[in-house]
PDB file of C-alpha atoms in Angstrom:
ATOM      1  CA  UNK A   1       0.000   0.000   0.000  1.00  0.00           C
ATOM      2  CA  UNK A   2       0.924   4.004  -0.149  1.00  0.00           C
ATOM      3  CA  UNK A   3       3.347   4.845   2.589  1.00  0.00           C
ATOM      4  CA  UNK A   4       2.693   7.910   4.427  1.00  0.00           C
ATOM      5  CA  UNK A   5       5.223   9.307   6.712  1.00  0.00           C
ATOM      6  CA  UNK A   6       4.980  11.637   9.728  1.00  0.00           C
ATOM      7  CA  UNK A   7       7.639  13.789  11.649  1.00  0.00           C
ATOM      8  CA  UNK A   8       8.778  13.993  14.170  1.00  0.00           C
ATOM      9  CA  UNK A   9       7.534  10.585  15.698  1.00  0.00           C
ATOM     10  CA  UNK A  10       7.544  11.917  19.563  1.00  0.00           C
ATOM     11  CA  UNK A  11       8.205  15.618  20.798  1.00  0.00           C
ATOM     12  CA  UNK A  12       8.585  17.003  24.371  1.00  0.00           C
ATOM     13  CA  UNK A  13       8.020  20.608  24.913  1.00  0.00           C
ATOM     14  CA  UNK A  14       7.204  23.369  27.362  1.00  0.00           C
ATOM     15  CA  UNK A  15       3.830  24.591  27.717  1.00  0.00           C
ATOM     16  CA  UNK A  16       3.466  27.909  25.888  1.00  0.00           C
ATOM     17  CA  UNK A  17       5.613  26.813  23.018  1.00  0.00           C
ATOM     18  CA  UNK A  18       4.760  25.960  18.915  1.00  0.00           C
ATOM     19  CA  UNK A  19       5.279  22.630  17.747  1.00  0.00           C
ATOM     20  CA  UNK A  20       4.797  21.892  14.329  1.00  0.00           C
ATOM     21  CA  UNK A  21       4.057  18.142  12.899  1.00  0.00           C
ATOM     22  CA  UNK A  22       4.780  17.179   9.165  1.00  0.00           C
ATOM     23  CA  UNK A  23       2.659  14.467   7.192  1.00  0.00           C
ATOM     24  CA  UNK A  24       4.026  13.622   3.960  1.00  0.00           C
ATOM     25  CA  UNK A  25       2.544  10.785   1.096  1.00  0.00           C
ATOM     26  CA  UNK A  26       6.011   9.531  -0.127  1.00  0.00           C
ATOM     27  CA  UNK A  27       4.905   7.661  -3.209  1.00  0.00           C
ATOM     28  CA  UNK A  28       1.648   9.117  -4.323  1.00  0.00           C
ATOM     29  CA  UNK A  29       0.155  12.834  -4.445  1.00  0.00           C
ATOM     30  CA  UNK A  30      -2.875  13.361  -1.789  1.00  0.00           C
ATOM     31  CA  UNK A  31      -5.220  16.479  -2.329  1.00  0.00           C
ATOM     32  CA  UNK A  32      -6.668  15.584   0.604  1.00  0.00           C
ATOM     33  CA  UNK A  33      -5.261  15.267   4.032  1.00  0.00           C
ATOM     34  CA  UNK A  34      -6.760  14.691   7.236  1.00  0.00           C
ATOM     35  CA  UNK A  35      -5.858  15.373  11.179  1.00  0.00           C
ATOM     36  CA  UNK A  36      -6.530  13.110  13.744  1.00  0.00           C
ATOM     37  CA  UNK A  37      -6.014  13.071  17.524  1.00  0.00           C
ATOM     38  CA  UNK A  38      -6.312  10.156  19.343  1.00  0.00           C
ATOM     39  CA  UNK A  39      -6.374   9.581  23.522  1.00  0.00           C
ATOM     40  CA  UNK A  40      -5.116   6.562  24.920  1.00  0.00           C
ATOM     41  CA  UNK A  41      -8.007   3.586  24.140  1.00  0.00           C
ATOM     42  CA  UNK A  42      -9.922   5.654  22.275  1.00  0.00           C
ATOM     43  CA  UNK A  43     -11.220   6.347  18.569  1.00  0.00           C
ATOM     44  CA  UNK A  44      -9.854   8.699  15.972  1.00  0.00           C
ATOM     45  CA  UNK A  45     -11.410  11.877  16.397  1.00  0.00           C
ATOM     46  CA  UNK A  46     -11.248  14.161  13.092  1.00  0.00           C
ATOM     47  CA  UNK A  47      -9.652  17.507  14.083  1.00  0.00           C
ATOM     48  CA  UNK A  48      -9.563  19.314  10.540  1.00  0.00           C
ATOM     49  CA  UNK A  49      -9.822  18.285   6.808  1.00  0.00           C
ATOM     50  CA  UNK A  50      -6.785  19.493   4.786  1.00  0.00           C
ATOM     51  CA  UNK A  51      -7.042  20.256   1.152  1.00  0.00           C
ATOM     52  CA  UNK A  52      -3.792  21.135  -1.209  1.00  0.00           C
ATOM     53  CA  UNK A  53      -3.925  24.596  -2.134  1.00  0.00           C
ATOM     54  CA  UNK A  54      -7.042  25.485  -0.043  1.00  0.00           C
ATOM     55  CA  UNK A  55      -7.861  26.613   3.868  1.00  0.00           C
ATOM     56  CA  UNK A  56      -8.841  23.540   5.711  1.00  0.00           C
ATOM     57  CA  UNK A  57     -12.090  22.692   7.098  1.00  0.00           C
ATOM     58  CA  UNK A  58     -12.281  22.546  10.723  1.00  0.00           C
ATOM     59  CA  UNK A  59     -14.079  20.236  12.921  1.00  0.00           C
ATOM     60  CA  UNK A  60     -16.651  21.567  15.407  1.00  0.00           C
ATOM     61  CA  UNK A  61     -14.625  22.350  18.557  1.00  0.00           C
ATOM     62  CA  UNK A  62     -11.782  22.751  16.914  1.00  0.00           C
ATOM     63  CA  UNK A  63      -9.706  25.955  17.431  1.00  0.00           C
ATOM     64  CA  UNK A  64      -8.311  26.916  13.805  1.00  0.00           C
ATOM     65  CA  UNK A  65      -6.138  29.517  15.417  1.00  0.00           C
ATOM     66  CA  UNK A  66      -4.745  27.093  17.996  1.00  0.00           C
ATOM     67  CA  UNK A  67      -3.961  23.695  14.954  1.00  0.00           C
ATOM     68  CA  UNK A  68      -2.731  25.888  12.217  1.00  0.00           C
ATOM     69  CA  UNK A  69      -3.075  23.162   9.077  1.00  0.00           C
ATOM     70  CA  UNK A  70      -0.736  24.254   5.601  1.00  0.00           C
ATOM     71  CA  UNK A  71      -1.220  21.899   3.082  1.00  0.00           C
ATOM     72  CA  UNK A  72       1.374  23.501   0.287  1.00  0.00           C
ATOM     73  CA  UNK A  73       1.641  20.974  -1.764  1.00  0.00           C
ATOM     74  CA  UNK A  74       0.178  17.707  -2.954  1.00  0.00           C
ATOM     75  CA  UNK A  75       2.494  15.709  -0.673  1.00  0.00           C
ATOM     76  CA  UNK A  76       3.179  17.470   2.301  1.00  0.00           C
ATOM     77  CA  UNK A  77       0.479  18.957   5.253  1.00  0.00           C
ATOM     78  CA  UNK A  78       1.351  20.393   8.119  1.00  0.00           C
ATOM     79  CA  UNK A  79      -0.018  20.927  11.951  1.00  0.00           C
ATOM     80  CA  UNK A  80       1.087  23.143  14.373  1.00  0.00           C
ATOM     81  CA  UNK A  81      -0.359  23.267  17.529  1.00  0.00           C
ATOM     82  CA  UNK A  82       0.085  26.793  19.001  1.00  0.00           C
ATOM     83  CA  UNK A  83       1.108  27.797  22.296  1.00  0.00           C
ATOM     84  CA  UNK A  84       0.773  24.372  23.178  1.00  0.00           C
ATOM     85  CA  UNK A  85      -0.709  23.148  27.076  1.00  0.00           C
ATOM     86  CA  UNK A  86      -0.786  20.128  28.567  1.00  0.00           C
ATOM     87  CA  UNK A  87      -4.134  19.593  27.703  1.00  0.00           C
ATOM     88  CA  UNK A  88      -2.712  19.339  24.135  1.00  0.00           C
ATOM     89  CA  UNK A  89      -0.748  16.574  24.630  1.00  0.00           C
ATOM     90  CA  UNK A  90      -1.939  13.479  23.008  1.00  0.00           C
ATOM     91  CA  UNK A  91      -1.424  11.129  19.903  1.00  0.00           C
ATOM     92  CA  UNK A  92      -1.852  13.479  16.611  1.00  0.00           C
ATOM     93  CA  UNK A  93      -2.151  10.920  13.287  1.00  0.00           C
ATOM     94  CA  UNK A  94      -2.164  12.298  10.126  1.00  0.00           C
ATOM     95  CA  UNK A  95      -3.777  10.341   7.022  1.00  0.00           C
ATOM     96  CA  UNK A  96      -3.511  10.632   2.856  1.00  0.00           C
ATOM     97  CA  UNK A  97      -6.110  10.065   0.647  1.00  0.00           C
ATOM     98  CA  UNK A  98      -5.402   8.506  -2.673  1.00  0.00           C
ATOM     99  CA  UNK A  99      -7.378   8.810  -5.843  1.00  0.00           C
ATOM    100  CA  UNK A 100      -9.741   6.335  -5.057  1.00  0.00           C
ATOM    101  CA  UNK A 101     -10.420   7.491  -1.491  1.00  0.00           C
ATOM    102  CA  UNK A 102      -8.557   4.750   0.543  1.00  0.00           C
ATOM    103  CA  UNK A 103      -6.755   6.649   3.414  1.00  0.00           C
ATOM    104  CA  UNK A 104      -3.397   5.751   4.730  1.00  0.00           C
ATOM    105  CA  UNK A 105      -2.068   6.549   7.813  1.00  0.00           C
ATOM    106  CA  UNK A 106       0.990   7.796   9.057  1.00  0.00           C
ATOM    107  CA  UNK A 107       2.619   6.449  12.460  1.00  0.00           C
ATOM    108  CA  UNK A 108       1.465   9.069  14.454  1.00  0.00           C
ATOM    109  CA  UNK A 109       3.476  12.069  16.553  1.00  0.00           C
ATOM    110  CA  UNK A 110       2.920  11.870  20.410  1.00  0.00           C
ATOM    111  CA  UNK A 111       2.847  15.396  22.040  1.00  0.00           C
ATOM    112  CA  UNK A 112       3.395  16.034  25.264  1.00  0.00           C
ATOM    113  CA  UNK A 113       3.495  19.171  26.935  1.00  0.00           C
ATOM    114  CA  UNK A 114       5.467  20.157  30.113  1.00  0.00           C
TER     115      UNK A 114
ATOM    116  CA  UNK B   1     -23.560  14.115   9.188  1.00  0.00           C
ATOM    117  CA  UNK B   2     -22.744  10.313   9.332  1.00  0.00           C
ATOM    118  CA  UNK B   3     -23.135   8.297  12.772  1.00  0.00           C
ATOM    119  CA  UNK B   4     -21.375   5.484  13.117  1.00  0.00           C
ATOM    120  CA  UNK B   5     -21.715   2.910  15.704  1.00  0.00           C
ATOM    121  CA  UNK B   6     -19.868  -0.053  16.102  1.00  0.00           C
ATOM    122  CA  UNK B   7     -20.106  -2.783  18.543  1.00  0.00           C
ATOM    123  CA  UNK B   8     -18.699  -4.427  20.917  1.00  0.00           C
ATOM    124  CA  UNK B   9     -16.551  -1.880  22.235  1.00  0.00           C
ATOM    125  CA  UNK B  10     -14.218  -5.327  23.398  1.00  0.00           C
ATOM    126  CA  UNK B  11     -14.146  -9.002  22.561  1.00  0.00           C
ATOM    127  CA  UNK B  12     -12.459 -11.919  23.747  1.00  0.00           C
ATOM    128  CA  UNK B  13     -12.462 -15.118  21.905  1.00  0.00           C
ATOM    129  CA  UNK B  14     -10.042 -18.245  21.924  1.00  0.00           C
ATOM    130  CA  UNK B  15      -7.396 -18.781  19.304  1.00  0.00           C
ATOM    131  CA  UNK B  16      -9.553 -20.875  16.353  1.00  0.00           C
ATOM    132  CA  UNK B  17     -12.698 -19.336  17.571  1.00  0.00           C
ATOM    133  CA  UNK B  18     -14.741 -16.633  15.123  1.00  0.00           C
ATOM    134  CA  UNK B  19     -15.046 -12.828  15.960  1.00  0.00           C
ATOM    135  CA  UNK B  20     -17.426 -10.680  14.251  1.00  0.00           C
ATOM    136  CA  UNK B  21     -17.543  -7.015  14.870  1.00  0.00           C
ATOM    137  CA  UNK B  22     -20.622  -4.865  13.511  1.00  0.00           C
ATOM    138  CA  UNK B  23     -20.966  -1.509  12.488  1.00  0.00           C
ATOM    139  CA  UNK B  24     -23.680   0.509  11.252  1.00  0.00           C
ATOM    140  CA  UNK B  25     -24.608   3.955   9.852  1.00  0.00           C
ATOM    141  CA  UNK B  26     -26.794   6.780   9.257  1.00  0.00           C
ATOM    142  CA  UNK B  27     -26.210   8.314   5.841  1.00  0.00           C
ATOM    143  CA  UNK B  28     -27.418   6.647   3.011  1.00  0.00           C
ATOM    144  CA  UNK B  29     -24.660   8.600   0.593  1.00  0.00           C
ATOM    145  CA  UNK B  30     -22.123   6.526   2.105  1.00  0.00           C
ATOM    146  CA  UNK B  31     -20.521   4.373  -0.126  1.00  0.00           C
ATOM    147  CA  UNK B  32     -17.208   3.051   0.779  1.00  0.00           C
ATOM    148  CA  UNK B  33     -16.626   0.970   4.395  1.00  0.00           C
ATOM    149  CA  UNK B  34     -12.563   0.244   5.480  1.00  0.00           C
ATOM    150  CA  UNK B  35     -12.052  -1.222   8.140  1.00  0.00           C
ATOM    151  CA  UNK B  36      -8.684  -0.747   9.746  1.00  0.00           C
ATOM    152  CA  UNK B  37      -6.624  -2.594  12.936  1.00  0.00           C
ATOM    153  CA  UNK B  38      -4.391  -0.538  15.203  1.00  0.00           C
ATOM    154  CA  UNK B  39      -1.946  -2.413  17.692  1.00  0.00           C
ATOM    155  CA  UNK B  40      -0.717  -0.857  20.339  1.00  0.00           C
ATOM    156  CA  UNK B  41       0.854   2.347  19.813  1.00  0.00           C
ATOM    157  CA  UNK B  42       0.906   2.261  15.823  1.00  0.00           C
ATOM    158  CA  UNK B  43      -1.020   3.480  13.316  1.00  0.00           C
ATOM    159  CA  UNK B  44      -4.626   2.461  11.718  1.00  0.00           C
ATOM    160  CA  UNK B  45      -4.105  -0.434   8.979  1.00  0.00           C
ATOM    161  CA  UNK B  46      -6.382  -0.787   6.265  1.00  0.00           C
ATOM    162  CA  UNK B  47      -7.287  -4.555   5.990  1.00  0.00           C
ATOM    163  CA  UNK B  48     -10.409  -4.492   3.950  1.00  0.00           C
ATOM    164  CA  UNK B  49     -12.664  -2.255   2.524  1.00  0.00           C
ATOM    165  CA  UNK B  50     -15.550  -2.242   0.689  1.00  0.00           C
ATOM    166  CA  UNK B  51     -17.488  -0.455  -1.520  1.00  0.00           C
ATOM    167  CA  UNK B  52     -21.394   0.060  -1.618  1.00  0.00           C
ATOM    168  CA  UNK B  53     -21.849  -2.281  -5.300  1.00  0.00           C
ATOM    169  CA  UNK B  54     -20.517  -5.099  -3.798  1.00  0.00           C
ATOM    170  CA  UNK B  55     -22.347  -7.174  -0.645  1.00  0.00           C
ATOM    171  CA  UNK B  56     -19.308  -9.601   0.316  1.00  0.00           C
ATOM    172  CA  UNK B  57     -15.556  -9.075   0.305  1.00  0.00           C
ATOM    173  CA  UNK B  58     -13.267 -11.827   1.747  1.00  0.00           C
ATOM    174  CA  UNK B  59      -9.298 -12.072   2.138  1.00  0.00           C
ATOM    175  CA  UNK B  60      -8.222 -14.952   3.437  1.00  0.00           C
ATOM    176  CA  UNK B  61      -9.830 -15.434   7.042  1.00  0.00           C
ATOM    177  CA  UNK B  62     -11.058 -11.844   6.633  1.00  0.00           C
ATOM    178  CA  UNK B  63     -14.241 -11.020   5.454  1.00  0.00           C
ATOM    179  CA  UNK B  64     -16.724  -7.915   5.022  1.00  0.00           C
ATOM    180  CA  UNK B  65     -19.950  -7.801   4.530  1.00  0.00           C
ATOM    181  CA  UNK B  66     -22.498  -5.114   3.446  1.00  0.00           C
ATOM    182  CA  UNK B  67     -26.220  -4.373   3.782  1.00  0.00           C
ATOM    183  CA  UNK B  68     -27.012  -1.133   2.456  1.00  0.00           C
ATOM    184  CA  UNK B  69     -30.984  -1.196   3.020  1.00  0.00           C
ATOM    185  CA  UNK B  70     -30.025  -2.375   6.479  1.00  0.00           C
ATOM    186  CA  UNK B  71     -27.166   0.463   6.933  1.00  0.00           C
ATOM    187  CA  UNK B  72     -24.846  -2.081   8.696  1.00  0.00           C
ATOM    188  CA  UNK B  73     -21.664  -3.940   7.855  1.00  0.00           C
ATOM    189  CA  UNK B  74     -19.559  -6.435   9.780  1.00  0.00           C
ATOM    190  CA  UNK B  75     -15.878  -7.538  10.091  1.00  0.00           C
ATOM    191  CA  UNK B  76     -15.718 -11.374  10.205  1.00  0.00           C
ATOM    192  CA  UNK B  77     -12.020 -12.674  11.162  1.00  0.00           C
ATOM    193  CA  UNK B  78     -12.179 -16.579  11.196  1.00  0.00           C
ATOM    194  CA  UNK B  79      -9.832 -19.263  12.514  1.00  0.00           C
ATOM    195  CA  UNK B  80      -8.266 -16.185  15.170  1.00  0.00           C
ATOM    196  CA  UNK B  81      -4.866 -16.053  16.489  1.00  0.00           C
ATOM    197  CA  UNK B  82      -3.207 -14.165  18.985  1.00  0.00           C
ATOM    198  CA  UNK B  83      -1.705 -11.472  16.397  1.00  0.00           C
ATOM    199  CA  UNK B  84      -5.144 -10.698  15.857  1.00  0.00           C
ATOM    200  CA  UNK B  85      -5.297  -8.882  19.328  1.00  0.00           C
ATOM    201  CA  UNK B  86      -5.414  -5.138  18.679  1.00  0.00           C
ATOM    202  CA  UNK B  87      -8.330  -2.779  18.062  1.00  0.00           C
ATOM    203  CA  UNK B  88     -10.359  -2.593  15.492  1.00  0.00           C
ATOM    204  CA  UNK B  89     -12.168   0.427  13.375  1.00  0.00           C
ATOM    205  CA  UNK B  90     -14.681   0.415  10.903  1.00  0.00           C
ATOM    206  CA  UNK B  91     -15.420   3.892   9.182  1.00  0.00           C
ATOM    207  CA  UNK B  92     -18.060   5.239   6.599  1.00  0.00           C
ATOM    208  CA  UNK B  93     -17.053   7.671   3.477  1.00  0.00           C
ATOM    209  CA  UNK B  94     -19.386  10.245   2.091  1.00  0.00           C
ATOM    210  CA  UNK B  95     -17.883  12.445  -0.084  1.00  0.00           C
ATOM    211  CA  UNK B  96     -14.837  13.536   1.351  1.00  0.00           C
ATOM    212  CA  UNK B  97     -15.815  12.578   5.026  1.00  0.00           C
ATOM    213  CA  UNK B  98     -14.235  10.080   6.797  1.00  0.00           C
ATOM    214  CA  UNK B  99     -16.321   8.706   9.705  1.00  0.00           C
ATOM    215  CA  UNK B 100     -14.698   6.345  12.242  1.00  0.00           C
ATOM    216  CA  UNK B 101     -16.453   3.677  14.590  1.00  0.00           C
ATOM    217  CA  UNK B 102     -15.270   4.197  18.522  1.00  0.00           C
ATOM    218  CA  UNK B 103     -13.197   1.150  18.091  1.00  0.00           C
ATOM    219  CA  UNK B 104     -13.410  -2.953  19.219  1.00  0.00           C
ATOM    220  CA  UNK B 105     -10.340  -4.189  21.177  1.00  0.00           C
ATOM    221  CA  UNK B 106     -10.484  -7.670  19.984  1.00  0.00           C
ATOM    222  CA  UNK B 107      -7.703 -10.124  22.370  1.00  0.00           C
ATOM    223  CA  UNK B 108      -7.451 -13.546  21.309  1.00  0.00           C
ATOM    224  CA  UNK B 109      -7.196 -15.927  23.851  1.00  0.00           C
ATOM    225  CA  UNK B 110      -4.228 -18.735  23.215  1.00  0.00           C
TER     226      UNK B 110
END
């Protein structure tokens, strides 16, 4: 299947700080892009929608200002999570969508925040 | 939007036994049904999917099936073995919208 990569795979950092998470589809182009966070035992919940080229679309809840999404081009989306808190930490998982809508996953980026 | 429920939110069986895992939805658009596994710690796998023209799909002791007038679908894993302990997600596509089950940690039972 498509290989989808995600960077970095684990980052510590104060509380207050930026942290910015890179999802990239290394053998196909993805127009569409999606953010996931995931607590421990629990489901994927859909933070934003990601499109190349476009702003993203936002999940209710979800602070735009706070998980700044860039989706430049066809293989590469971004997250930052802005002055992040503890409450942000968590497992982030980005996904790819291929041309005929199967979504692959990257490994995941666990955030935690001093 | 989409609901998806799945169910059971955990299930044990014993190695050989049969685990089924059901899911069902709300929006009649949907038309395509993944299902993925996630072990501990790594990501979502796709292992099957299927789409809304077909009613079965198997893959060796993995199977899916489909009833759209229903709204429901099911993972089927036959003959289990302990590698097939990990949790399992079924979603629902409409359009552009991914929508994910809450997830069945499935731990075979040697």
């Amino acid at each position: 299947g498509a290989v989808v990569s995600q960077h970095p795979s684990w980052v510590i950092c104060k509380s207050g700080t930026s942290v910015k998470i890179e999802c990239r589809s290394l053998d196909f182009q993805a127009t569409t892009m999606f953010w996931y966070r995931q607590f421990p035992k629990q489901s994927l919940m859909l933070m934003a929608t990601s499109n190349e080229g476009s702003k993203a679309t936002y999940e209710q809840g979800v602070e735009k200002d706070k998980f700044l999404i860039n989706h430049a081009s066809l293989t590469l989306s971004t997250l930052t999570v802005t002055s992040a808190h503890p409450e942000d930490s968590s497992f982030y998982i980005c996904s790819a969508q291929t041309s005929a809508d199967t979504q692959y996953f990257g490994p995941g980026t666990r955030l935690t925040v001093l | 939007g989409e609901n998806v429920e799945q169910h059971p939110s955990t299930l044990s069986v014993q190695e050989g036994d049969s685990a089924v895992i059901k899911c069902t939805y709300s929006d009649s658009a949907s038309n395509y049904f993944p299902w993925y596994k996630q072990e501990l710690g790594k990501r979502p796998q796709l292992i099957i999917d299927i789409r809304s023209n077909v009613g079965e799909k198997k893959d060796q002791r993995i199977a899916v099936t489909l009833n759209k007038t229903a709204k429901h679908f099911s993972l089927h894993i036959t003959e289990t073995q302990p590698e097939d302990s990990a949790v399992y997600f079924c979603a629902a596509i409409s359009g552009n919208q991914f929508y994910f089950g809450t997830g069945t940690s499935l731990t075979v039972i040697p």
